[in-house]
PDB file of C-alpha atoms in Angstrom:
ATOM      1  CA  UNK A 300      18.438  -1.655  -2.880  1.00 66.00           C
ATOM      2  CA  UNK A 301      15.036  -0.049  -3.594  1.00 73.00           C
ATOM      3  CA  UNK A 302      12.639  -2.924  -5.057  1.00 86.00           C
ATOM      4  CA  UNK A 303       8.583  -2.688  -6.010  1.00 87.00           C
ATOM      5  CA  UNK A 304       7.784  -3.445  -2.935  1.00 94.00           C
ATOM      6  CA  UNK A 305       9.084  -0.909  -0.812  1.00 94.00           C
ATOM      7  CA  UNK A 306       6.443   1.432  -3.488  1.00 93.00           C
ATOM      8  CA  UNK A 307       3.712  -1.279  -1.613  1.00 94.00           C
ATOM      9  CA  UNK A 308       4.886  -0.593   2.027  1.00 93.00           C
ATOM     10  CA  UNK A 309       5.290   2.914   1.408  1.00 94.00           C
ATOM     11  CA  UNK A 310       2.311   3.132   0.028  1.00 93.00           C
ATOM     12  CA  UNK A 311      -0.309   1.139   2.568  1.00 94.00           C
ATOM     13  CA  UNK A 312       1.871   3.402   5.490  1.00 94.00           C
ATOM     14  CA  UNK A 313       0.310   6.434   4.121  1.00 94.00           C
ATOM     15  CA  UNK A 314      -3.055   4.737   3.689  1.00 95.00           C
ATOM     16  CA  UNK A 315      -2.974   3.934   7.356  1.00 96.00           C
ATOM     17  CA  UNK A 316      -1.900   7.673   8.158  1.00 96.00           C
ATOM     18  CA  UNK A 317      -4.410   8.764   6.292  1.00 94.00           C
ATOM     19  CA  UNK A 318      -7.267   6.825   7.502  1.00 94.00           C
ATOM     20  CA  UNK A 319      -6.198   7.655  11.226  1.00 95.00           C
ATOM     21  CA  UNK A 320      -6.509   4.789  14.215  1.00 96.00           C
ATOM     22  CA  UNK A 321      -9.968   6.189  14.816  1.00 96.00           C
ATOM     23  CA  UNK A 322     -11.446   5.710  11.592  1.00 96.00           C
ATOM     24  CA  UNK A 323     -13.683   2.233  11.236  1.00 95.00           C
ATOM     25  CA  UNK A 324     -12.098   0.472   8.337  1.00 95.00           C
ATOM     26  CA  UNK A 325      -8.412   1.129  10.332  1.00 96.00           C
ATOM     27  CA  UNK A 326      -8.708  -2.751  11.652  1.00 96.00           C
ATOM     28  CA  UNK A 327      -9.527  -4.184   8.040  1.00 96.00           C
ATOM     29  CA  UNK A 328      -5.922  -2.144   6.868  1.00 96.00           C
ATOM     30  CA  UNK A 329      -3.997  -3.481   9.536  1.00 97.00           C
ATOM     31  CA  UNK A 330      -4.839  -6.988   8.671  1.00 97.00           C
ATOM     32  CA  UNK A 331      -4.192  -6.071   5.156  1.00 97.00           C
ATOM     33  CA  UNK A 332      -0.957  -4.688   6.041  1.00 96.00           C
ATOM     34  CA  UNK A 333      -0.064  -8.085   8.318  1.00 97.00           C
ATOM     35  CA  UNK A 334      -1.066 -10.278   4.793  1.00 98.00           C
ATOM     36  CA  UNK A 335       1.095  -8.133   2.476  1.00 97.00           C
ATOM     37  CA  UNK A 336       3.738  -8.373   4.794  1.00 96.00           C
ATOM     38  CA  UNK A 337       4.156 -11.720   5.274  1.00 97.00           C
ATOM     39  CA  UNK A 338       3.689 -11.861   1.166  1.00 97.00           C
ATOM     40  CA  UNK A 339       6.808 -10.146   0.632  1.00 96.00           C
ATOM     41  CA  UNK A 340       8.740 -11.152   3.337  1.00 96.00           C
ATOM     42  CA  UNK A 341       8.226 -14.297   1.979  1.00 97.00           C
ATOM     43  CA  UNK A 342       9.194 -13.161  -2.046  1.00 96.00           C
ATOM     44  CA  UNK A 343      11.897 -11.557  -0.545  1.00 94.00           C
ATOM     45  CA  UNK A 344      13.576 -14.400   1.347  1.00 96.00           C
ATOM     46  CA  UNK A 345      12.086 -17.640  -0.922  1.00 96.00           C
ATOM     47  CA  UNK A 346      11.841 -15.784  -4.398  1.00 95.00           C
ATOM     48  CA  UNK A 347       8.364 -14.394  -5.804  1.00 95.00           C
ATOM     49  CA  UNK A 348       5.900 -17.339  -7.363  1.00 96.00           C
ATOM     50  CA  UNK A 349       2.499 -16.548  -8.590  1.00 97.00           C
ATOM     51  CA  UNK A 350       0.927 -17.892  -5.754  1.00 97.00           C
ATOM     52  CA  UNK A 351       2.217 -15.508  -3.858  1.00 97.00           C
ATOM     53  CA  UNK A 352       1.374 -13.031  -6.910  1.00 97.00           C
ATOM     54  CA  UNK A 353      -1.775 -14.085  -6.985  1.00 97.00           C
ATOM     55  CA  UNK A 354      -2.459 -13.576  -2.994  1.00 97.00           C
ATOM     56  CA  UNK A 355      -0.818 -10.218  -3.100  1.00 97.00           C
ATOM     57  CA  UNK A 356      -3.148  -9.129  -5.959  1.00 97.00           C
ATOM     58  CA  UNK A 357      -6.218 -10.378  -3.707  1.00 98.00           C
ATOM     59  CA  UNK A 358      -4.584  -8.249  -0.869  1.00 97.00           C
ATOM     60  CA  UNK A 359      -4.202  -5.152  -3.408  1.00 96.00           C
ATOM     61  CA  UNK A 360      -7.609  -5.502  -4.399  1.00 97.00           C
ATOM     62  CA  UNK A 361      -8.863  -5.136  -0.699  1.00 96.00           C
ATOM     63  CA  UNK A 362      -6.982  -2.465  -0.148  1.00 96.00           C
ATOM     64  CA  UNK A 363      -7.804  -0.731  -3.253  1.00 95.00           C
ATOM     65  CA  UNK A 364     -11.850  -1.215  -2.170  1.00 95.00           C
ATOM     66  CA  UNK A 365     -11.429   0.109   1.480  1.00 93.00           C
ATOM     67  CA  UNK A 366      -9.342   3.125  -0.016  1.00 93.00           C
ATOM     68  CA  UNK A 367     -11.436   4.601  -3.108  1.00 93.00           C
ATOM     69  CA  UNK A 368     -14.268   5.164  -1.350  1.00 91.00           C
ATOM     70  CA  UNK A 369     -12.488   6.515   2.367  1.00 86.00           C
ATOM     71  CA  UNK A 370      -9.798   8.590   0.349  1.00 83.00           C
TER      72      UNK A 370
END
């Protein structure tokens, strides 16, 4: 069953397509991707908490920054 974030994985997969493995902020997105990951792997399995909110809104925010200005 679908939940919000598969709309997150989805979504930093076609950031990372989009940016391409050559472009210079494609190390910063992988990291992001590795942190958001782990986030909801860990929602999924443990159930969400606003710490992990909270760290996933950081992560968002990052993400958010390196893709305005690249995309």
């Amino acid at each position: 069953m679908p939940d919000i974030f598969d709309a997150y994985q989805k979504a930093l997969t076609e950031l990372l397509a989009a940016l391409g493995s050559g472009h210079p902020d494609y190390g910063d997105a992988l990291l992001y991707q590795a942190r958001l990951t782990e986030t909801i792997s860990r929602a999924r399995r443990f159930g969400d908490t606003e710490a992990l909110r909270a760290e996933r809104a950081q992560i968002i925010d990052g993400l958010n920054r390196l893709a305005l200005p690249n995309l």
